[in-house]
Amino acid sequence: MFTQVRSANRRVSPADVNGRAVMKAVYLVLEPQYQNSLTQAATSLNDQNGPLAIELSGYLIEELRDPQNYADFCADVAAADVFIASLIFIEDLAQKVVEAVAPHRDRLKAVVVFPSMPEVMRLNKLGTFSMAQLGQSKSAIASFMKKRKEAGGAGFQDAMLKLLNTLPTVLKYLPVEKAQDARSFMLSFQYWLGGTPDNLRNFLLMLADKYVFPKGEDGRPELAIADPVVFSDLGIWHPMAPGMFEDLKEYLNWTASRSELSDEARKGPVIGLVLQRSHIVTGDEAHYVAVIQELEYRGATVIPVFCGGLDFTKPVNAFFKDPLNPDQPIVDAVVSLTGFALVGGPARQDHPKAIEVLKSLNRPYMVALPLVFQTTQEWEESDLGLHPVQVALQIAIPELDGAIEPIVLSGRDDATGKAHTLQDRVDAIAERAIRWASLRTKPRAEKKLAITVFSFPPDKGNVGTAAYLDVFGSIYRVLEEMKAKGYAIDDMPRTPKALMEAVLSDPEALAGAPELAIAHRMSVEEYERLTPYSERLEENWGKP
């Protein structure tokens, strides 16, 4: 059921230490997009043959369900100088992380945990900076984040993003030493959000310089550290554009200037796409590029938006509505490629807020999802299909917002963690999105609708039965209302009873109806050959 990928596949070690200082780091993440960037960051430091070398071990949170992976994780943490974690929001595994890391917290030179469950956040330690009292502390930082969370409902990550922008004001209330370590934590978060190999390389260098090999120690390497390259918290991204856009008008002007965009696409529906910034900045965006290209090829224009936090209503409100008339949406359909709820992602969801924003758009809303907890091969070979945790996080929870048509969008490479496009799935997503957008503008008289009538047990003459309900009377009222609203209802019966008689006298509704629509008969031998798992069904259902 669970992933069998071994972390050794992504372990990084220097080919030759050659007298260099060595920092051992372990990272643990929910999603795989940071794997490749961290691997590149560590590899570049090792290949430069500078004063510092890195031994890097990495894990996805779901890999810890495997006993051997968890044993390897515990052993790596026990030998590490630095532990890094992000988005640890799966409760049973969060406790396993705490049990593995907490005994070594005092020995570790640095523990950096980005938005996660409180018990994991309390592991944070950078010099004098700690979150051990998270939820109880009355410090300036804790009070700020608590107030922001209560006011905005956007969760811990968005509170931290706001804190980054007001850091100088907050730090003046802290003692100098604590202020420096608190600043290091927030600077770490900026490096992390930047996500590029260069940003993560400088993140590792900063931890080494300030905490693993601090000033005053013998043999301390001299390290050159660059400031983080910061990207927009909110914006529009297109793979063909020269950069990110923070202004909708600028993006629309750039789109209008594109010579390669077909006339069909210019006149076609506008599809709003919701993206995760972490996939963009880490360079793990091949599946995003594929969807954008397919939509434009099929005759649509796109507005692909992102944000740095987990509240995706912000870019939806900022970029999917007319800047001159905020009540007027400019998109015909919306597809989220994040796989997550619109507010809160994998963490704390706010469904009422998401529903309010989606109602104001009043457009079809699909959520497609990348494979996160399985490799492509594991998913294809699994009897269960999608990993149960991903079903909960990225199918069931988004449906509470009103999302429809969950389709797997991309696979995952077991060695690099990078997403790769599943083109047949991309084709389906693009086609469905355009069809939903076109359906919205199609005249009602041209729309074709089907009404499904209950019939259980089947083939027993039970069509339209339901206890204490007037099924055909209700259907008749619906048909009357549809006709009044402009739908073409041909040959409509004159009364509910006539409707019932027309349905019940149809051959498909009679007892024995399954005999009327048989396309192919197969022998038991053929069934067993085409259904390799049939023996497992016999325990509960008997032999065929």
XYZ file of N, CA, C and O in Angstrom, residues 385-544:
640
model
N -4.807 1.733 -6.139
C -4.715 2.975 -6.906
C -4.026 4.053 -6.093
O -2.921 3.845 -5.585
N -4.680 5.178 -5.940
C -4.074 6.318 -5.253
C -3.881 6.025 -3.768
O -4.718 5.381 -3.132
N -2.771 6.514 -3.223
C -2.438 6.334 -1.807
C -3.575 6.854 -0.926
O -4.113 7.934 -1.166
N -3.990 6.104 0.111
C -5.129 6.522 0.946
C -4.985 7.910 1.557
O -5.973 8.646 1.662
N -3.776 8.287 1.973
C -3.592 9.615 2.553
C -3.812 10.690 1.498
O -4.416 11.734 1.765
N -3.358 10.429 0.282
C -3.568 11.406 -0.782
C -5.043 11.487 -1.166
O -5.542 12.557 -1.510
N -5.752 10.358 -1.106
C -7.194 10.381 -1.355
C -7.878 11.326 -0.371
O -8.750 12.124 -0.737
N -7.475 11.239 0.900
C -8.080 12.111 1.912
C -7.702 13.570 1.688
O -8.570 14.453 1.655
N -6.393 13.832 1.511
C -5.909 15.215 1.420
C -6.306 15.896 0.120
O -6.614 17.093 0.106
N -6.283 15.149 -0.981
C -6.353 15.799 -2.287
C -7.556 15.390 -3.132
O -7.675 15.844 -4.260
N -8.430 14.569 -2.594
C -9.699 14.289 -3.271
C -10.866 14.630 -2.349
O -11.716 15.454 -2.670
N -10.897 13.998 -1.168
C -12.032 14.201 -0.260
C -12.103 15.637 0.255
O -13.162 16.272 0.215
N -10.985 16.171 0.736
C -11.007 17.508 1.342
C -11.314 18.603 0.315
O -12.145 19.477 0.579
N -10.690 18.607 -0.882
C -11.072 19.636 -1.871
C -12.544 19.581 -2.264
O -13.130 20.608 -2.622
N -13.153 18.396 -2.206
C -14.575 18.296 -2.551
C -15.441 19.092 -1.573
O -16.537 19.530 -1.936
N -14.957 19.283 -0.351
C -15.705 20.089 0.620
C -15.752 21.554 0.196
O -16.646 22.293 0.612
N -14.784 21.980 -0.616
C -14.811 23.333 -1.184
C -15.786 23.429 -2.357
O -16.208 24.521 -2.731
N -16.076 22.275 -2.974
C -16.909 22.263 -4.167
C -16.160 21.816 -5.407
O -16.640 21.983 -6.532
N -14.960 21.233 -5.218
C -14.155 20.803 -6.365
C -14.782 19.587 -7.043
O -15.416 18.751 -6.398
N -14.591 19.488 -8.355
C -15.111 18.372 -9.137
C -13.989 17.741 -9.951
O -12.913 18.304 -10.107
N -14.246 16.549 -10.455
C -13.396 15.836 -11.401
C -11.921 15.731 -10.979
O -11.029 16.238 -11.672
N -11.628 15.076 -9.867
C -10.214 14.891 -9.495
C -9.532 13.926 -10.456
O -9.951 12.779 -10.611
N -8.512 14.398 -11.134
C -7.770 13.594 -12.120
C -6.287 13.672 -11.782
O -5.751 14.758 -11.556
N -5.618 12.526 -11.731
C -4.177 12.521 -11.494
C -3.492 13.184 -12.684
O -3.748 12.841 -13.835
N -2.622 14.119 -12.384
C -2.043 15.007 -13.385
C -0.632 14.596 -13.802
O -0.258 14.707 -14.961
N 0.154 14.100 -12.827
C 1.562 13.814 -13.106
C 2.058 12.695 -12.213
O 1.517 12.430 -11.141
N 3.122 12.035 -12.689
C 3.774 10.996 -11.902
C 4.965 11.556 -11.149
O 5.244 12.758 -11.190
N 5.668 10.679 -10.434
C 6.818 11.113 -9.640
C 7.975 10.145 -9.841
O 7.798 8.934 -9.783
N 9.162 10.713 -10.069
C 10.369 9.917 -10.225
C 10.885 9.494 -8.856
O 10.957 10.315 -7.930
N 11.262 8.221 -8.690
C 11.649 7.747 -7.360
C 13.010 8.277 -6.914
O 13.247 8.441 -5.720
N 13.898 8.571 -7.858
C 15.242 9.027 -7.487
C 15.294 10.526 -7.208
O 15.849 10.961 -6.201
N 14.698 11.324 -8.099
C 14.809 12.782 -7.965
C 13.610 13.407 -7.258
O 13.703 14.524 -6.752
N 12.478 12.705 -7.242
C 11.260 13.285 -6.671
C 10.536 14.216 -7.622
O 9.453 14.702 -7.303
N 11.113 14.481 -8.798
C 10.505 15.441 -9.715
C 9.258 14.865 -10.375
O 9.154 13.665 -10.637
N 8.315 15.764 -10.642
C 7.082 15.365 -11.323
C 7.356 15.197 -12.811
O 8.164 15.921 -13.391
N 6.702 14.225 -13.422
C 6.755 14.108 -14.872
C 5.338 13.955 -15.407
O 4.464 13.374 -14.776
N 5.141 14.492 -16.570
C 3.804 14.618 -17.145
C 3.241 13.247 -17.538
O 3.942 12.418 -18.114
N 1.969 13.033 -17.212
C 1.216 11.902 -17.740
C 0.316 12.474 -18.831
O -0.757 13.007 -18.537
N 0.771 12.401 -20.069
C 0.148 13.190 -21.133
C -1.312 12.841 -21.356
O -2.126 13.724 -21.642
N -1.673 11.557 -21.233
C -3.075 11.210 -21.438
C -3.956 11.874 -20.385
O -5.097 12.268 -20.660
N -3.410 12.035 -19.171
C -4.146 12.707 -18.102
C -4.248 14.212 -18.362
O -5.279 14.831 -18.118
N -3.155 14.787 -18.837
C -3.162 16.209 -19.182
C -4.182 16.483 -20.278
O -4.926 17.473 -20.232
N -4.226 15.593 -21.279
C -5.218 15.734 -22.356
C -6.635 15.746 -21.784
O -7.475 16.569 -22.186
N -6.892 14.820 -20.852
C -8.236 14.722 -20.266
C -8.592 15.968 -19.470
O -9.711 16.488 -19.563
N -7.630 16.475 -18.694
C -7.880 17.680 -17.882
C -8.188 18.866 -18.786
O -9.140 19.628 -18.545
N -7.381 19.050 -19.836
C -7.582 20.179 -20.752
C -8.937 20.080 -21.444
O -9.679 21.075 -21.541
N -9.273 18.887 -21.917
C -10.546 18.709 -22.609
C -11.721 18.982 -21.674
O -12.670 19.681 -22.032
N -11.661 18.431 -20.454
C -12.758 18.607 -19.512
C -12.901 20.073 -19.106
O -14.018 20.593 -18.994
N -11.785 20.743 -18.871
C -11.844 22.155 -18.463
C -12.492 23.001 -19.557
O -13.344 23.860 -19.273
N -12.093 22.771 -20.800
C -12.656 23.545 -21.911
C -14.136 23.209 -22.106
O -14.962 24.096 -22.372
N -14.490 21.944 -21.946
C -15.893 21.560 -22.077
C -16.750 22.199 -20.981
O -17.868 22.656 -21.245
N -16.235 22.208 -19.744
C -16.979 22.861 -18.661
C -17.137 24.355 -18.945
O -18.210 24.932 -18.721
N -16.051 24.979 -19.418
C -16.111 26.410 -19.722
C -17.109 26.684 -20.849
O -17.883 27.657 -20.791
N -17.103 25.830 -21.874
C -18.014 26.017 -23.000
C -19.462 25.754 -22.593
O -20.388 26.439 -23.057
N -19.663 24.787 -21.713
C -21.012 24.464 -21.251
C -21.647 25.650 -20.538
O -22.847 25.905 -20.653
N -20.829 26.397 -19.823
C -21.349 27.542 -19.064
C -21.952 28.598 -19.986
O -22.939 29.260 -19.634
N -21.370 28.750 -21.182
C -21.836 29.800 -22.104
C -22.779 29.259 -23.176
O -23.293 30.034 -23.987
N -22.985 27.960 -23.199
C -23.843 27.357 -24.216
C -25.302 27.722 -23.967
O -25.769 27.695 -22.819
N -26.093 28.080 -24.999
C -27.513 28.392 -24.793
C -28.249 27.208 -24.170
O -27.997 26.049 -24.517
N -29.166 27.498 -23.254
C -29.864 26.423 -22.555
C -30.623 25.506 -23.503
O -30.703 24.297 -23.268
N -31.160 26.049 -24.566
C -31.944 25.233 -25.498
C -31.081 24.180 -26.196
O -31.599 23.186 -26.706
N -29.752 24.386 -26.195
C -28.866 23.442 -26.870
C -28.224 22.444 -25.905
O -27.530 21.522 -26.328
N -28.438 22.621 -24.620
C -27.827 21.727 -23.632
C -28.597 20.413 -23.544
O -29.821 20.388 -23.653
N -27.858 19.333 -23.322
C -28.463 18.008 -23.176
C -28.246 17.527 -21.743
O -27.106 17.429 -21.284
N -29.332 17.232 -21.044
C -29.250 16.792 -19.660
C -29.896 15.418 -19.512
O -30.835 15.080 -20.244
N -29.383 14.643 -18.574
C -29.963 13.341 -18.264
C -30.389 13.332 -16.803
O -29.690 13.880 -15.946
N -31.525 12.736 -16.514
C -31.992 12.563 -15.137
C -31.904 11.077 -14.815
O -32.492 10.239 -15.510
N -31.163 10.737 -13.775
C -30.977 9.349 -13.376
C -32.021 8.976 -12.332
O -32.178 9.681 -11.328
N -32.720 7.866 -12.567
C -33.784 7.420 -11.667
C -33.315 6.193 -10.894
O -32.702 5.286 -11.460
N -33.592 6.196 -9.617
C -33.203 5.105 -8.718
C -33.854 3.784 -9.143
O -35.021 3.740 -9.527
N -33.080 2.685 -9.075
C -33.636 1.357 -9.361
C -32.812 0.312 -8.621
O -31.775 -0.144 -9.101
N -33.287 -0.051 -7.412
C -32.534 -1.044 -6.631
C -33.502 -1.897 -5.832
O -34.436 -1.366 -5.242
N -33.309 -3.202 -5.758
C -32.307 -3.955 -6.511
C -32.597 -3.894 -8.009
O -33.758 -3.827 -8.400
N -31.550 -3.923 -8.837
C -31.766 -3.815 -10.283
C -32.461 -5.057 -10.837
O -32.418 -6.123 -10.238
N -33.090 -4.880 -11.984
C -33.729 -5.985 -12.692
C -34.866 -6.620 -11.881
O -35.145 -7.800 -12.011
N -35.505 -5.838 -10.972
C -36.600 -6.379 -10.166
C -37.858 -5.521 -10.298
O -38.749 -5.586 -9.456
N -37.907 -4.685 -11.327
C -39.075 -3.837 -11.500
C -39.195 -2.745 -10.460
O -40.306 -2.347 -10.090
N -38.051 -2.230 -9.967
C -38.063 -1.228 -8.895
C -37.714 0.172 -9.382
O -37.302 1.018 -8.582
N -37.869 0.433 -10.656
C -37.505 1.744 -11.188
C -38.357 2.835 -10.544
O -39.583 2.757 -10.503
N -37.662 3.867 -10.017
C -38.369 5.028 -9.477
C -38.973 4.831 -8.113
O -39.756 5.666 -7.662
N -38.598 3.755 -7.413
C -39.143 3.539 -6.068
C -38.287 4.265 -5.045
O -37.063 4.288 -5.130
N -38.921 4.866 -4.062
C -38.231 5.521 -2.943
C -39.263 5.752 -1.843
O -40.342 6.294 -2.109
N -38.939 5.353 -0.632
C -39.902 5.406 0.463
C -40.367 6.838 0.723
O -39.540 7.737 0.928
N -41.677 7.040 0.709
C -42.327 8.301 1.087
C -41.972 9.470 0.158
O -42.120 10.633 0.531
N -41.475 9.170 -1.022
C -41.122 10.243 -1.960
C -41.930 10.085 -3.243
O -42.105 8.973 -3.756
N -42.406 11.211 -3.763
C -43.126 11.225 -5.036
C -42.101 11.473 -6.136
O -41.874 12.608 -6.575
N -41.428 10.381 -6.576
C -40.305 10.505 -7.498
C -40.727 11.154 -8.805
O -40.141 12.153 -9.251
N -41.745 10.621 -9.438
C -42.113 11.118 -10.764
C -42.799 12.484 -10.687
O -42.664 13.305 -11.599
N -43.504 12.754 -9.574
C -44.045 14.094 -9.391
C -42.944 15.125 -9.280
O -43.034 16.229 -9.837
N -41.852 14.764 -8.575
C -40.714 15.683 -8.423
C -40.005 15.898 -9.758
O -39.637 17.027 -10.103
N -39.799 14.813 -10.497
C -39.139 14.942 -11.800
C -39.971 15.833 -12.721
O -39.434 16.672 -13.454
N -41.290 15.653 -12.655
C -42.177 16.454 -13.517
C -42.052 17.936 -13.195
O -41.999 18.783 -14.094
N -41.994 18.268 -11.902
C -41.825 19.675 -11.500
C -40.496 20.232 -12.018
O -40.424 21.395 -12.443
N -39.460 19.421 -11.965
C -38.155 19.848 -12.470
C -38.234 20.117 -13.972
O -37.708 21.126 -14.463
N -38.890 19.233 -14.699
C -39.007 19.420 -16.147
C -39.791 20.694 -16.476
O -39.432 21.430 -17.409
N -40.854 20.969 -15.705
C -41.625 22.197 -15.916
C -40.754 23.432 -15.704
O -40.794 24.390 -16.486
N -39.958 23.396 -14.634
C -39.086 24.546 -14.325
C -38.018 24.715 -15.394
O -37.702 25.845 -15.802
N -37.446 23.610 -15.851
C -36.442 23.677 -16.910
C -37.034 24.271 -18.189
O -36.390 25.107 -18.845
N -38.232 23.840 -18.543
C -38.873 24.361 -19.746
C -39.111 25.857 -19.633
O -38.887 26.613 -20.586
N -39.507 26.300 -18.424
C -39.742 27.725 -18.201
C -38.448 28.528 -18.286
O -38.460 29.718 -18.633
N -37.311 27.880 -17.967
C -36.017 28.572 -17.979
C -35.330 28.506 -19.342
O -34.206 28.974 -19.490
N -35.988 27.889 -20.347
C -35.421 27.926 -21.687
C -34.825 26.639 -22.191
O -34.269 26.604 -23.300
N -34.887 25.564 -21.407
C -34.387 24.281 -21.892
C -35.409 23.684 -22.855
O -36.618 23.849 -22.689
N -34.922 22.973 -23.875
C -35.812 22.352 -24.865
C -36.297 21.015 -24.314
O -35.508 20.067 -24.183
N -37.547 20.934 -23.949
C -38.152 19.699 -23.440
C -39.159 19.226 -24.488
O -40.282 19.740 -24.574
N -38.774 18.263 -25.302
C -39.643 17.778 -26.388
C -40.542 16.646 -25.895
O -40.124 15.817 -25.081
N -41.759 16.604 -26.409
C -42.702 15.516 -26.114
C -42.879 15.290 -24.617
O -42.904 14.151 -24.139
N -42.995 16.365 -23.887
C -43.156 16.249 -22.430
C -44.552 15.699 -22.105
O -45.566 16.203 -22.600
N -44.648 14.646 -21.308
C -45.957 14.119 -20.918
C -46.801 15.201 -20.255
O -46.285 16.143 -19.655
N -48.108 15.022 -20.294
C -49.015 16.062 -19.796
C -49.140 16.030 -18.284
O -49.501 17.037 -17.672
N -48.886 14.882 -17.643
C -49.053 14.771 -16.187
C -47.916 13.933 -15.604
O -47.254 13.170 -16.329
N -47.678 14.027 -14.283
C -46.685 13.163 -13.643
C -46.996 11.682 -13.845
O -46.083 10.868 -14.016
N -48.287 11.321 -13.828
C -48.642 9.917 -14.020
C -48.271 9.455 -15.425
O -47.757 8.330 -15.621
N -48.507 10.293 -16.414
C -48.142 9.940 -17.789
C -46.625 9.792 -17.927
O -46.140 8.916 -18.658
N -45.870 10.621 -17.202
C -44.410 10.511 -17.201
C -43.990 9.162 -16.613
O -43.135 8.463 -17.165
N -44.613 8.807 -15.496
C -44.294 7.541 -14.844
C -44.582 6.366 -15.779
O -43.759 5.451 -15.923
N -45.734 6.388 -16.424
C -46.113 5.291 -17.312
C -45.168 5.201 -18.503
O -44.822 4.102 -18.952
N -44.712 6.361 -19.001
C -43.786 6.359 -20.138
C -42.448 5.729 -19.757
O -41.842 4.982 -20.538
N -41.995 6.027 -18.536
C -40.719 5.469 -18.079
C -40.852 3.986 -17.775
O -40.027 3.164 -18.203
N -41.892 3.614 -17.036
C -42.033 2.226 -16.599
C -42.357 1.276 -17.745
O -42.063 0.087 -17.665
N -42.940 1.789 -18.806
C -43.258 0.921 -19.937
C -42.097 0.791 -20.915
O -42.171 0.012 -21.869
N -41.023 1.523 -20.659
C -39.841 1.397 -21.502
C -39.228 0.012 -21.287
O -39.110 -0.441 -20.150
N -38.822 -0.678 -22.349
C -38.265 -2.040 -22.190
C -37.091 -2.112 -21.221
O -36.907 -3.096 -20.530
N -36.286 -1.057 -21.167
C -35.118 -1.069 -20.284
C -35.510 -1.082 -18.807
O -34.696 -1.401 -17.947
N -36.751 -0.696 -18.481
C -37.183 -0.623 -17.094
C -37.860 -1.891 -16.609
O -38.149 -2.038 -15.432
N -38.114 -2.812 -17.513
C -38.855 -4.014 -17.155
C -37.956 -5.057 -16.507
O -36.730 -5.029 -16.636
N -38.594 -5.996 -15.786
C -37.840 -7.124 -15.243
C -37.172 -7.874 -16.386
O -37.763 -8.074 -17.443
N -35.917 -8.281 -16.156
C -35.169 -8.940 -17.224
C -34.485 -7.979 -18.162
O -33.930 -8.400 -19.168
N -34.517 -6.677 -17.842
C -33.934 -5.668 -18.728
C -32.458 -5.887 -19.035
O -32.016 -5.568 -20.133
N -31.638 -6.417 -18.093
C -30.227 -6.616 -18.427
C -30.005 -7.483 -19.655
O -28.981 -7.380 -20.331
N -30.964 -8.357 -19.991
C -30.819 -9.203 -21.169
C -30.912 -8.403 -22.465
O -30.588 -8.904 -23.541
N -31.407 -7.159 -22.371
C -31.649 -6.375 -23.578
C -30.416 -5.634 -24.077
O -30.414 -5.138 -25.189
N -29.382 -5.519 -23.253
C -28.245 -4.655 -23.612
C -26.917 -5.360 -23.380
O -26.037 -4.842 -22.716
N -26.789 -6.557 -23.881
C -25.561 -7.320 -23.699
C -24.686 -7.130 -24.939
O -25.075 -7.503 -26.059
N -23.508 -6.552 -24.741
C -22.589 -6.318 -25.855
C -21.672 -7.510 -26.081
O -21.229 -7.769 -27.199
N -21.374 -8.270 -25.003
C -20.426 -9.380 -25.125
C -20.646 -10.352 -23.981
O -20.834 -9.939 -22.843
N -20.660 -11.630 -24.278
C -20.734 -12.656 -23.248
C -19.354 -13.311 -23.130
O -18.718 -13.611 -24.145
N -18.900 -13.528 -21.870
C -17.609 -14.176 -21.695
C -17.759 -15.426 -20.834
O -18.623 -15.498 -19.958
N -16.885 -16.376 -21.091
C -16.865 -17.598 -20.295
C -16.178 -17.331 -18.965
O -15.489 -16.311 -18.793
N -16.359 -18.254 -18.019
C -15.675 -18.129 -16.724
C -14.166 -18.125 -16.930
O -13.430 -17.360 -16.291
N -13.693 -18.967 -17.848
C -12.252 -19.036 -18.112
C -11.719 -17.688 -18.597
O -10.667 -17.219 -18.152
N -12.448 -17.033 -19.493
C -12.015 -15.721 -20.003
C -12.051 -14.678 -18.903
O -11.133 -13.860 -18.772
N -13.105 -14.716 -18.068
C -13.214 -13.768 -16.947
C -12.031 -13.918 -16.002
O -11.411 -12.927 -15.586
N -11.687 -15.162 -15.645
C -10.585 -15.389 -14.701
C -9.246 -14.988 -15.308
O -8.367 -14.500 -14.607
N -9.114 -15.189 -16.608
C -7.864 -14.791 -17.273
C -7.715 -13.268 -17.306
O -6.614 -12.739 -17.145
N -8.798 -12.539 -17.503
C -8.745 -11.076 -17.584
C -8.803 -10.414 -16.210
O -8.570 -9.206 -16.096
N -9.113 -11.202 -15.186
C -9.256 -10.644 -13.831
C -8.337 -11.415 -12.887
O -8.783 -12.330 -12.173
N -7.050 -11.075 -12.852
C -6.086 -11.871 -12.068
C -6.363 -11.889 -10.571
O -5.900 -12.782 -9.873
N -7.127 -10.921 -10.077
C -7.406 -10.888 -8.633
C -8.744 -11.558 -8.298
O -9.243 -11.424 -7.182
N -9.330 -12.307 -9.236
C -10.671 -12.858 -9.015
C -10.712 -13.839 -7.846
O -11.727 -13.949 -7.149
N -9.600 -14.568 -7.608
C -9.596 -15.535 -6.504
C -9.808 -14.860 -5.164
O -10.434 -15.424 -4.263
N -9.293 -13.620 -5.031
C -9.452 -12.914 -3.751
C -10.889 -12.482 -3.515
O -11.284 -12.192 -2.393
N -11.685 -12.406 -4.591
C -13.089 -12.023 -4.452
C -13.960 -13.195 -3.998
O -15.044 -13.001 -3.450
N -13.461 -14.419 -4.226
C -14.295 -15.589 -3.973
C -14.595 -15.793 -2.491
O -15.630 -16.351 -2.135
N -13.683 -15.336 -1.611
C -13.891 -15.510 -0.172
C -15.196 -14.874 0.285
O -15.917 -15.413 1.133
N -15.519 -13.699 -0.274
C -16.723 -12.980 0.134
C -17.890 -13.174 -0.826
O -19.055 -13.072 -0.426
N -17.592 -13.451 -2.113
C -18.649 -13.461 -3.117
C -18.877 -14.825 -3.768
O -19.815 -14.981 -4.562
N -18.033 -15.775 -3.453
C -18.197 -17.093 -4.044
C -17.583 -17.189 -5.425
O -17.095 -16.214 -5.978
N -17.604 -18.400 -5.974
C -17.022 -18.613 -7.302
C -17.931 -18.032 -8.377
O -19.153 -17.985 -8.212
N -17.371 -17.602 -9.515
C -18.187 -17.026 -10.588
C -19.050 -18.107 -11.264
O -18.723 -19.270 -11.234
